[in-house]
Coordinates of C-alpha atoms and ligand atoms in Angstrom, one line a residue:
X1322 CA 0.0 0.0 0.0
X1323 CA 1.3 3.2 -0.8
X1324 CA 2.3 5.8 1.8
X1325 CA 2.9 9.0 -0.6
X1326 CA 1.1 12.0 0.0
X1327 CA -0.4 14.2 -2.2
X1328 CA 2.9 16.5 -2.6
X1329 CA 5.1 13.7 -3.4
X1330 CA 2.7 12.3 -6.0
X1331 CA 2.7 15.6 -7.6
X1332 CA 6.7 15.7 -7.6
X1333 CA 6.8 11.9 -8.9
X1334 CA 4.1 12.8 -11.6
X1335 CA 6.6 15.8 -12.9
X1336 CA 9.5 13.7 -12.3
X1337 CA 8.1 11.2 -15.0
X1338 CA 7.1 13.8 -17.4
X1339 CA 10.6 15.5 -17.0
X1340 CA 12.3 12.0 -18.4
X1341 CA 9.7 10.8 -20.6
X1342 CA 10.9 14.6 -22.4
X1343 CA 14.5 13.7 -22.0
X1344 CA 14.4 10.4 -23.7
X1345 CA 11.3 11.2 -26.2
X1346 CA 14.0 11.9 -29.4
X1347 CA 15.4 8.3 -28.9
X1348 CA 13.3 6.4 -31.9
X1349 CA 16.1 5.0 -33.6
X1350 CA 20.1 3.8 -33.7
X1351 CA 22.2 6.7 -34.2
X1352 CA 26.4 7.2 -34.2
X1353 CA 27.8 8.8 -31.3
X1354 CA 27.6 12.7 -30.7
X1355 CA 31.0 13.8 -31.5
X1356 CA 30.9 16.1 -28.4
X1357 CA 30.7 13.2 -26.1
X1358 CA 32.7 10.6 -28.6
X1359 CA 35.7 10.4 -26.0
X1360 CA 33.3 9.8 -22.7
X1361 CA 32.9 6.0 -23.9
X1362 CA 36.3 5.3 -24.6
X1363 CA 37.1 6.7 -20.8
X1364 CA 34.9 5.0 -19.2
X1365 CA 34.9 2.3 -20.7
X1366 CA 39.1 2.2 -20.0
X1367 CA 38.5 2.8 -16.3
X1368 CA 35.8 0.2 -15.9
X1369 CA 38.7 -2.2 -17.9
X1370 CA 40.9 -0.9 -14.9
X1371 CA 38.8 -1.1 -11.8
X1372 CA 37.5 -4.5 -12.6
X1373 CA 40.8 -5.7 -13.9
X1374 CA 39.2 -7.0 -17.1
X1375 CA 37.8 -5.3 -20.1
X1376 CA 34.2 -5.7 -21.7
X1377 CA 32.9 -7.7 -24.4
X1378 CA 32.3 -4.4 -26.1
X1379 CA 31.8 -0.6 -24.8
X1380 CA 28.0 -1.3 -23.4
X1381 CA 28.4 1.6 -21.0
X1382 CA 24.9 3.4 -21.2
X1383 CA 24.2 6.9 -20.1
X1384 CA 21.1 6.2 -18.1
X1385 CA 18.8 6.9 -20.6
X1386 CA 16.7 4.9 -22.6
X1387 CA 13.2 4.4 -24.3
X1388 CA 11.9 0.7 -25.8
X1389 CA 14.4 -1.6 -27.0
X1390 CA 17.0 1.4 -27.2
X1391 CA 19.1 2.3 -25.3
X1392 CA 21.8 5.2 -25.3
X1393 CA 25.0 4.5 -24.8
X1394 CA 27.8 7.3 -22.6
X1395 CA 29.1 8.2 -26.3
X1396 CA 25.3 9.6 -27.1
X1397 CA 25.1 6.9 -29.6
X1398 CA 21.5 4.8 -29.6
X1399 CA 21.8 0.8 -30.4
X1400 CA 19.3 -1.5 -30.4
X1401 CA 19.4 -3.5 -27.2
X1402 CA 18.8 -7.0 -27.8
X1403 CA 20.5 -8.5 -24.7
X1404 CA 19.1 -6.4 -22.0
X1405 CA 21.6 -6.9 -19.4
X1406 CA 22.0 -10.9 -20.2
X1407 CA 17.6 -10.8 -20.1
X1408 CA 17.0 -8.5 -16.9
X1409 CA 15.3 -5.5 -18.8
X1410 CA 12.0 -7.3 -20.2
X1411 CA 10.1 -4.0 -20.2
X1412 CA 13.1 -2.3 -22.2
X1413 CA 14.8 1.4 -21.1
X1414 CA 12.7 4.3 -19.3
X1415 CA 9.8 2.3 -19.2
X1416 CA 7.7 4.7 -17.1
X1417 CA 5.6 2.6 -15.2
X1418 CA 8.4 0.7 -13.6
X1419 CA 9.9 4.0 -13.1
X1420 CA 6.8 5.1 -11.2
X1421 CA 7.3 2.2 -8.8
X1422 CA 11.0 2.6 -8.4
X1423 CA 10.4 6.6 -7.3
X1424 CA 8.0 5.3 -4.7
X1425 CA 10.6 2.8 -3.7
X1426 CA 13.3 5.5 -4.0
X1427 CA 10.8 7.7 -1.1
X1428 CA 11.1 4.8 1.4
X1429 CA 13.5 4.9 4.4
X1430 CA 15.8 2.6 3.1
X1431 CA 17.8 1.7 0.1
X1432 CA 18.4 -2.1 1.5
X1433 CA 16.3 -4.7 2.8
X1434 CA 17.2 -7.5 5.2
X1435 CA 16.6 -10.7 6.5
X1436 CA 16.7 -9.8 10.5
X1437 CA 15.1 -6.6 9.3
X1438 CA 12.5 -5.5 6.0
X1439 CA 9.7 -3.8 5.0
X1440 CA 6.7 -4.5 2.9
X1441 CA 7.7 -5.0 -0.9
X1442 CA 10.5 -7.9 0.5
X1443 CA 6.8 -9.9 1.5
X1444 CA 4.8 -8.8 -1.6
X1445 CA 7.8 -9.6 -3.8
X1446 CA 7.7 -13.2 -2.3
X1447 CA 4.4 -13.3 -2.2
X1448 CA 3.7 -12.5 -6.1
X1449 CA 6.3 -14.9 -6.9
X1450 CA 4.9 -17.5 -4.8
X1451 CA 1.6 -16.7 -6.2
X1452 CA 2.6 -16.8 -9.6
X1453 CA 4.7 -20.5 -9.5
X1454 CA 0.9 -21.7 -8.0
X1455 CA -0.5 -20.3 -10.6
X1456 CA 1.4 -22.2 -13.1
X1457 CA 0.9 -25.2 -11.8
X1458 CA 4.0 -25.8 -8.9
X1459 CA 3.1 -26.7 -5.5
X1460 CA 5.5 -23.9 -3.8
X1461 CA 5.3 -23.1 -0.5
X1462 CA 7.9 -20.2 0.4
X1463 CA 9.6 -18.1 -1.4
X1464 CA 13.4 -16.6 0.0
X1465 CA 14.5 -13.7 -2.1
X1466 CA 18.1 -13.5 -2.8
X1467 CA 20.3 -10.6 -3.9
X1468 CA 21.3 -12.6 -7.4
X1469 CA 21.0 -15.8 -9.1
X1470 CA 23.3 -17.5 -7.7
X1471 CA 22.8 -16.5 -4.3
X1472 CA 19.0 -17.8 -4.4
X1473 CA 20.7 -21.5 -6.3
X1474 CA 23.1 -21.9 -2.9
X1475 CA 20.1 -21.2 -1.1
X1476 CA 18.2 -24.0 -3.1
X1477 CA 20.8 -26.4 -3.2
X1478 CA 21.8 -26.1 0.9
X1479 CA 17.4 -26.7 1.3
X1480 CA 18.1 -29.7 -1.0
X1481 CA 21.0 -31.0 0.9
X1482 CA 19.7 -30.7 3.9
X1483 CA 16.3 -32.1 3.0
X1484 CA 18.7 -35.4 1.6
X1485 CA 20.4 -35.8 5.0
X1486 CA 23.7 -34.1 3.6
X1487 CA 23.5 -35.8 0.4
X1488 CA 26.7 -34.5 -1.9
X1489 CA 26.0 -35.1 -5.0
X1490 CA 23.9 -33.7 -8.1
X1491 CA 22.0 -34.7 -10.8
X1492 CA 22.4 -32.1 -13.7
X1493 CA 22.1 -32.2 -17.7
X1494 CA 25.5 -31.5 -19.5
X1495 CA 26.3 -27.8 -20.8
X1496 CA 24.5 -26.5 -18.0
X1497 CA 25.1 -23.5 -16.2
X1498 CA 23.9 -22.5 -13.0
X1499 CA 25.7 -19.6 -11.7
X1500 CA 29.5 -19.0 -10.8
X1501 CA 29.7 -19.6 -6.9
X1502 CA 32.9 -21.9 -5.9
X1503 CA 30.1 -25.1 -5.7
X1504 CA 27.8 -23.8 -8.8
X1505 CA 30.8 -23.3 -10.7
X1506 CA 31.7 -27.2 -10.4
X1507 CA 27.5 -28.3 -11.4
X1508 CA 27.9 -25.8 -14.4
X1509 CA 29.1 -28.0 -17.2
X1510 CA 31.9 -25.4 -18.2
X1511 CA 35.3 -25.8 -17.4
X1512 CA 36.7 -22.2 -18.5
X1513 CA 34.3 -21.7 -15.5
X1514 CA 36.1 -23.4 -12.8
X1515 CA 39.9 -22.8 -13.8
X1516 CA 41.6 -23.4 -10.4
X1517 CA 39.0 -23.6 -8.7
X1518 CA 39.0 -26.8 -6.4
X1519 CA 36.3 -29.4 -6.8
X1520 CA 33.5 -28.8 -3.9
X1521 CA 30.8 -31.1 -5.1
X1522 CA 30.2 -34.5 -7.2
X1523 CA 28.1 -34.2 -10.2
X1524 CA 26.4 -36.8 -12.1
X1525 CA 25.7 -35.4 -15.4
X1526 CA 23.0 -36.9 -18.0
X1527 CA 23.2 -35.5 -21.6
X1528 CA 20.6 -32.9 -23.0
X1529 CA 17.8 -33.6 -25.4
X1530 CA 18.7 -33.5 -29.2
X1531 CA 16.9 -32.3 -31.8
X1532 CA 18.4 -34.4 -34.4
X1533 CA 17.5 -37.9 -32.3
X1534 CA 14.6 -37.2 -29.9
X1535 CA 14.1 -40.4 -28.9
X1536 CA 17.7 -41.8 -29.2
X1537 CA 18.5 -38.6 -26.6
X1538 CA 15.9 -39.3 -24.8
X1539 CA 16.4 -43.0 -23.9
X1540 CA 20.3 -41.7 -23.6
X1541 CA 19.3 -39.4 -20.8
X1542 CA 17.4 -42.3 -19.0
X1543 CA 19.8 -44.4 -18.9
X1544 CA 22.3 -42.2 -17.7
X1545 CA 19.9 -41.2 -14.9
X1546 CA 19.1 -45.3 -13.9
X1547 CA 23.1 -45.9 -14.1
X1548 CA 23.9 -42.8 -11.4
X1549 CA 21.3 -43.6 -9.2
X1550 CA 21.6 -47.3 -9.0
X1551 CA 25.5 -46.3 -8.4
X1552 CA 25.0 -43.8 -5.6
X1553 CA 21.7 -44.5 -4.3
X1554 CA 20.8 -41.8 -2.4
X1555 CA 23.4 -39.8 -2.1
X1556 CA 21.8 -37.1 -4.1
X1557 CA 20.6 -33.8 -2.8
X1558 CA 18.4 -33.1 -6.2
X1559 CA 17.8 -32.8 -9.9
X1560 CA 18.6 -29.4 -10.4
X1561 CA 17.7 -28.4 -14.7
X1562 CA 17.3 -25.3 -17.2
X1563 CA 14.2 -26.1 -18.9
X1564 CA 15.6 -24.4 -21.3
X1565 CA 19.0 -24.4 -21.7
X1566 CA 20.5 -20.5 -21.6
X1567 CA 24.5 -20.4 -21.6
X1568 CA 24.5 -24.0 -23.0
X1569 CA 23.0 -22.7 -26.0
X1570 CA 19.4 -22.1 -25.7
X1571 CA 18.2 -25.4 -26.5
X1572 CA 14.8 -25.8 -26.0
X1573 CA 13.6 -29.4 -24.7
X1574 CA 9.7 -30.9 -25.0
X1575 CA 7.9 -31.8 -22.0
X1576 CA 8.2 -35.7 -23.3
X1577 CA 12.2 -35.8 -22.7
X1578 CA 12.1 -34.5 -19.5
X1579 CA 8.8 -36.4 -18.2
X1580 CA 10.3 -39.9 -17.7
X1581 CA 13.3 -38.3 -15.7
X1582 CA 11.6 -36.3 -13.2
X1583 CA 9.3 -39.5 -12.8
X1584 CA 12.2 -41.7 -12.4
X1585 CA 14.3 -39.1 -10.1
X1586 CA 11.2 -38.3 -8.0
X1587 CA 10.7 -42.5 -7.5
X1588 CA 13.6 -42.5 -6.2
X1589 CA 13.1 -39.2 -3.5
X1590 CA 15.4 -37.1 -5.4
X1591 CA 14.3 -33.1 -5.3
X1592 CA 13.3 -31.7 -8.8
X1593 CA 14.4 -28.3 -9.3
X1594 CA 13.7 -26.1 -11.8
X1595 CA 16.4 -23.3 -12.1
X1596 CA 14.2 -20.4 -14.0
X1597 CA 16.3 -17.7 -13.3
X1598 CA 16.8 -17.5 -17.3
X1599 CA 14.0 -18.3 -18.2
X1600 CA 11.3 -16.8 -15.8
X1601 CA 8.9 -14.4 -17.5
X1602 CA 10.1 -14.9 -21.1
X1603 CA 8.7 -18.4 -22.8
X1604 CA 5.6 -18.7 -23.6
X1605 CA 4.2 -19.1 -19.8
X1606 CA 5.5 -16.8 -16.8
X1607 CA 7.5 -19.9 -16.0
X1608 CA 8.8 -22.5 -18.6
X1609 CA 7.3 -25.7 -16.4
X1610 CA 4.2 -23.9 -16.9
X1611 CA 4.2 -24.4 -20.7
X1612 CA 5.0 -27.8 -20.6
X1613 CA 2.6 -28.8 -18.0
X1614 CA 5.5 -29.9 -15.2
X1615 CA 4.9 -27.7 -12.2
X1616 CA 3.3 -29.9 -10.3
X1617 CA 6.8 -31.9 -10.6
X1618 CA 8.4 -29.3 -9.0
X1619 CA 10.7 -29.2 -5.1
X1620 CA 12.6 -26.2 -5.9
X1621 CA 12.0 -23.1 -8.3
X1622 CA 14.7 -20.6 -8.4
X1623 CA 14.2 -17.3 -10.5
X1624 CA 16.2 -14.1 -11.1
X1625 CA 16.6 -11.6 -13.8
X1626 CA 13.6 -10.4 -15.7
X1627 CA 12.0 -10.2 -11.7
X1628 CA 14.8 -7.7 -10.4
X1629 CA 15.0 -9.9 -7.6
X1630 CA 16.1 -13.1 -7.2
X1631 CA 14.6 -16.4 -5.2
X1632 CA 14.5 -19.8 -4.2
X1633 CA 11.1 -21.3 -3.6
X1634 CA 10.2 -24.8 -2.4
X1635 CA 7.4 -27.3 -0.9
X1636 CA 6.5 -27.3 2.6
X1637 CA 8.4 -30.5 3.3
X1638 CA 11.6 -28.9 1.8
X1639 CA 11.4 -26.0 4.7
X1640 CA 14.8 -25.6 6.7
X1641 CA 15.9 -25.6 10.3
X1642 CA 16.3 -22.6 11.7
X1643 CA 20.3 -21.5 10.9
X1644 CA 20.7 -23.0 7.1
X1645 CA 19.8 -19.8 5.4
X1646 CA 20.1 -15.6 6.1
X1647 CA 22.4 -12.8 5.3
X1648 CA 22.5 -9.3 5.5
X1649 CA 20.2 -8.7 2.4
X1650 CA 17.1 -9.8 0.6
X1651 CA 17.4 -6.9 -1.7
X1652 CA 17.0 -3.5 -2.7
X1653 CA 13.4 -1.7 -1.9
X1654 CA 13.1 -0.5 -5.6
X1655 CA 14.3 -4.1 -7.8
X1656 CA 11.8 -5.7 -5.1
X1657 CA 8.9 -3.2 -5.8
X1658 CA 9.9 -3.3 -9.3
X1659 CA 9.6 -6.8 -9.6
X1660 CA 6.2 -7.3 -7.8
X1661 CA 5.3 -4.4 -10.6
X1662 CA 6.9 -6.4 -13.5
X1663 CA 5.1 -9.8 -12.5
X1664 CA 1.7 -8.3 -12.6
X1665 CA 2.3 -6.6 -15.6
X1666 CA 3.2 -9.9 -17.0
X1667 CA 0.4 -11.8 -15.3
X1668 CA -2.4 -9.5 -16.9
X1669 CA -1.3 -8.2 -20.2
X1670 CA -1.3 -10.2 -23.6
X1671 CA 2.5 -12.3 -23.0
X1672 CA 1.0 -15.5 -22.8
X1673 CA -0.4 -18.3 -24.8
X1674 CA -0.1 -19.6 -27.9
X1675 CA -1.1 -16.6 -29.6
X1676 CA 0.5 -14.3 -26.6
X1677 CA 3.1 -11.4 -27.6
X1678 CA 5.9 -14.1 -26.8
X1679 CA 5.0 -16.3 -28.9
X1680 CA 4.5 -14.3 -32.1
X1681 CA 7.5 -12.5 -31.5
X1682 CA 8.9 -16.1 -32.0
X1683 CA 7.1 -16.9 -35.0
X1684 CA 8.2 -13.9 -36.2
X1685 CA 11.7 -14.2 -35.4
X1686 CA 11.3 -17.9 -36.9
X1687 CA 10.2 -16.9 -39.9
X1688 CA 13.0 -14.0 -41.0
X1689 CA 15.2 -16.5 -39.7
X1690 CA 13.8 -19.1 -42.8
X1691 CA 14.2 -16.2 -45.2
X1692 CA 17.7 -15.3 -44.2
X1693 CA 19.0 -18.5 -44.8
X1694 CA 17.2 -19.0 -47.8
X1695 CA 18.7 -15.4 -48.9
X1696 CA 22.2 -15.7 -48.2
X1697 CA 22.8 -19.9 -47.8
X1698 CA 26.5 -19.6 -48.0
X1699 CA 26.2 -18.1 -44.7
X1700 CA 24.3 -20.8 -43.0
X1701 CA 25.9 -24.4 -43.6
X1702 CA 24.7 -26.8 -41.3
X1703 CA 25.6 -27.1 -37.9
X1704 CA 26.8 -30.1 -36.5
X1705 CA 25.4 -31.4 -33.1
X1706 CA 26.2 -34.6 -30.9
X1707 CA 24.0 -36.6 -33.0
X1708 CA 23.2 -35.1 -36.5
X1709 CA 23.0 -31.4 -38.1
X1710 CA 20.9 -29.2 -35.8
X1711 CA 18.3 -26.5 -36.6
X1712 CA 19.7 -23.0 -37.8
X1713 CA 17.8 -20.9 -35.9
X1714 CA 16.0 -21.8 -31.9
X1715 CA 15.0 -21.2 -29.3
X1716 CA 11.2 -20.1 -27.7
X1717 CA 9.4 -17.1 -26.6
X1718 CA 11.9 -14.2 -26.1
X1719 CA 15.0 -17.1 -25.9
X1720 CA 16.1 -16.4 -29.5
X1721 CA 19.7 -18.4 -31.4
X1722 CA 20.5 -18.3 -35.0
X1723 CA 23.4 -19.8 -35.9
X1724 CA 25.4 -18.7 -38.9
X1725 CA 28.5 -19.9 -39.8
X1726 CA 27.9 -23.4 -38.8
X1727 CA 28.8 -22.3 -35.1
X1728 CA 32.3 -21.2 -35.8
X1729 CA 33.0 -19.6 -32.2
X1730 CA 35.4 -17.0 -33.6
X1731 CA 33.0 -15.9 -36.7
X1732 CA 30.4 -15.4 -34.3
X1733 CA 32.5 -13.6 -32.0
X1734 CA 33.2 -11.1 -34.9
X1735 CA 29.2 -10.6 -36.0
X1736 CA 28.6 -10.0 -32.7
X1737 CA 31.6 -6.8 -32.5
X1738 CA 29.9 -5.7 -36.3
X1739 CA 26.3 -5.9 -34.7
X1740 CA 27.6 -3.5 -32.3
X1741 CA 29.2 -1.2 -34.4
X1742 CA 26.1 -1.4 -36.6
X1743 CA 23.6 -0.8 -34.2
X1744 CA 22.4 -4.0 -32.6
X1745 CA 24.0 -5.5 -29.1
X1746 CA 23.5 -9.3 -28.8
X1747 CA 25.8 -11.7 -27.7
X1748 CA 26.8 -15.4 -27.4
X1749 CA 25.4 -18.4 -26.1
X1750 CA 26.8 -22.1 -26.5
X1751 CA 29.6 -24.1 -26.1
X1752 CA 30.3 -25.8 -29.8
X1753 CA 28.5 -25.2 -31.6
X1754 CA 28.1 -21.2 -31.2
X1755 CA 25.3 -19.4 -31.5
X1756 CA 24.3 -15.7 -32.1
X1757 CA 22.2 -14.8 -28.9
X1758 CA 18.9 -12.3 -28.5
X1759 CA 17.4 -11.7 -25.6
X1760 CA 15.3 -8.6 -26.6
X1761 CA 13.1 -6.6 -24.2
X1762 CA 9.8 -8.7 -24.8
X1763 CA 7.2 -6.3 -22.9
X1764 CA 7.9 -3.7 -24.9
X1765 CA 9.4 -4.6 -28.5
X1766 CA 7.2 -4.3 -31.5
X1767 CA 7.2 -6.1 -34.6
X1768 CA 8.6 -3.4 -36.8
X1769 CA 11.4 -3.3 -34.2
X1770 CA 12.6 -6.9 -34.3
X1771 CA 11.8 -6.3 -38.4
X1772 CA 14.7 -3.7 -37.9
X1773 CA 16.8 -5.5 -36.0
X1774 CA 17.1 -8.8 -37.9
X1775 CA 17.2 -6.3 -41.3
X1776 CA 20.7 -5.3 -39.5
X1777 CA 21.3 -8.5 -38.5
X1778 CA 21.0 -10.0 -41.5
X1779 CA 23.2 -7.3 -43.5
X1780 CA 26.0 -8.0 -41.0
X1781 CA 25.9 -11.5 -41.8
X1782 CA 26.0 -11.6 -45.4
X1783 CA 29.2 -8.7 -45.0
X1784 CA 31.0 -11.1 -42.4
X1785 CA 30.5 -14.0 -45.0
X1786 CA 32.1 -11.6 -47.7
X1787 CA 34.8 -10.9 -45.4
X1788 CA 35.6 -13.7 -42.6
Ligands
PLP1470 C1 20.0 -20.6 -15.6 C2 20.8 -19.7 -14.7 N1 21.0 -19.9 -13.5 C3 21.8 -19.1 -12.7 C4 22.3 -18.0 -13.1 C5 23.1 -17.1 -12.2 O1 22.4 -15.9 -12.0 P1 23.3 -14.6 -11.5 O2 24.1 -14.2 -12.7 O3 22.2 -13.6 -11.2 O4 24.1 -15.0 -10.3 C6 22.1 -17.6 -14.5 C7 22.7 -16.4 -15.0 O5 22.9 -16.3 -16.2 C8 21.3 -18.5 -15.3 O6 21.1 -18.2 -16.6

């Protein structure tokens, strides 16, 4: 409930106009403003400096934004089609999540804690909590978390715990989980854990495959009968992406994964379902939603496009007293902000068959088809585990094309042109590689994505001239 009076609504009601008027000339990509042409280049060598590593590229915006655009410190505007690796569903300056953050901003503190909170911590929780019900998963709490892999320790220490110290894992190769000294050794990356000493056994069971669905599938199975009837239980959980997101945004039916949580479940294993990727941007709030699994699910965990982050779980999951705290849950704004963002997505037109998602995704599908068609040199076929793999995937706003056939270097160049052209995206994948878009899904229009794949698809066709 709000506690603003009528002077502070007033101010926050100028306030909004004030930046809607300052970001109102951003409608398209434009080059840098010569004026501020250096700022970039400065910042974006002291950020190299203070963090001891440089960026990808100079994605050093200037705090303003409007839509899928987003300006950068230089003054130049490029579409923005990774959004903070999928936090920004609702694009730049979107005004009604600005609205709620000003409120937030008016509270008597920045932080909230876990000895110590205030409202919006509970109606984040809450609205999370409310929305995993809704689609389907029996959760019972909800712990917010100050990032991703803050609420997966959480989850995984619940698991343990609930196992009777079980050590080991059950997790799907390629995956990735977050980059704590445990997550980093369930992850399925070893660039991830360099040095890093082992703190956890992993038993991992290959992903579906497009190329061999029921060959994969069987695969999996197997692998799953094999590890439990080797360490029967010893395993604190299942933990999976429904979709896979750093492993290369592989997108698995309901029908692979059913006879695995059935199996792991006989056996007393925790299912959880690590949505922090996905969560708000398939073609259901939450991706076990769409395939009808949520009433498989132990353990959710979310992040990103909700602000916040959190762990939920079932009733018979909760913890003894000592297992979980810290100083914060999270900011008063992300929290408020999120609560905002998962109404917003709960009662507009994202989900469904027909719901913005997933015509965004037909759309994106169908330039895809086009762009190989127009410019086949560029798109050999890419070659899987089992057998040549589609050239373009993903669902919902979880969009891969894959020029080049995967070539990790080639893609690593188109992604440096897109910038310079206009368009920031990214990677995903581990071999193959694929060209990565996670664009702001409340808020891009079809003329935009249009736009964006027209620049896409120009940088493509020069790289294959070029590379
Ligand atoms: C599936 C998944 N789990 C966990 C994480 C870790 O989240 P964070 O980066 O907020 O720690 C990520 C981040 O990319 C993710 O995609």
């Amino acid at each position: 409930m709000s506690n603003m009076d009528a002077r502070m609504m007033a101010a926050q009601e100028e306030l909004l106009h004030a930046i809607d008027a300052a970001t109102v000339h951003l409608t398209k990509p434009c080059p840098p403003d010569p004026d501020r042409a250096t700022v970039l280049a400065d910042l974006d060598e002291r950020l190299a400096d203070v963090r001891g590593r440089a960026g990808v590229y100079p994605a050093i915006g200037s705090g303003r934004g409007r839509g899928a655009l987003v300006e950068l410190a230089d003054g130049s505007v490029k579409w923005d089609m990774i959004i903070g690796i999928g936090v920004h569903g609702f694009g730049h300056g979107d005004l009604d999540l600005t609205r709620v953050a000003l409120e937030a901003a008016l509270q008597d503190t920045v932080m909230q804690g876990n000895l110590q909170c205030n409202a919006e911590a509970i109606e984040f929780a809450e609205a999370l909590r409310a929305a995993a019900r809704r689609g389907g998963a029996d959760m019972d709490h909800c712990y917010p978390a100050c990032s991703g892999a803050m609420a997966n320790e959480n989850a995984l220490k619940v698991c343990m715990q609930a196992r009777n110290g079980a050590g080991r894992v059950l997790a799907f190769r390629d995956n990735f989980i977050g980059r704590t000294v445990t997550l980093s050794h369930i992850g399925d990356s070893e660039g991830h854990r360099e040095g890093v000493p082992r703190s956890i056994e992993v038993d991992y069971l290959p992903y579906w495959d497009a190329a061999d669905p029921d060959g994969s599938t069987a695969e999996a199975v197997a692998a799953l009968e094999a590890a439990l009837e080797r360490a029967p239980d010893e395993h604190a959980c299942f933990v999976m992406e429904l979709v896979q997101g750093e492993g290369g945004f592989a997108a698995a039916p309901a029908s692979f994964f059913q006879p695995l949580l059935e199996r792991a479940r006989a056996a007393g294993v925790p299912i959880w379902f690590d949505e922090i990727q996905t969560f708000g941007r398939t073609d259901r709030m939450f991706r076990f939603e769409g395939l009808g699994l949520g009433p498989m699910a132990d353990v959710v965990t979310v992040g990103k496009m909700a602000q916040g982050c959190a762990a939920m779980w079932r009733a018979s999951l909760n913890p003894r007293p000592g297992l979980l705290s810290g100083t914060f849950l999270g900011s008063t704004a992300a929290m408020a902000v999120g609560r905002r963002v998962i109404e917003r997505l709960a009662s507009g037109d994202a989900y469904g068959e027909d719901g913005r998602h997933a015509r965004l995704f037909r759309q994106f599908s169908e330039r895809c088809e086009a762009m190989v068609a127009a410019i086949p040199d560029c798109f050999p076929d890419v070659v899987g585990g089992r057998g040549p793999i589609p050239k373009w995937g993903g669902t919902g706003g979880m969009m891969r094309l894959t020029p080049f056939g995967g070539d990790r270097s080639r893609i690593g160049a188109l992604v440096q042109r897109l910038f310079r052209d206009g368009v920031i995206a990214f990677l995903c994948g581990h071999g193959p590689v694929h060209l990565r878009l996670l664009p702001p899904v409340g808020v891009i229009e079809p003329a935009d994505l249009d736009a964006v794949l027209d620049i896409i698809q120009a940088a493509i066709a020069a790289e294959g001239e070029e590379g």
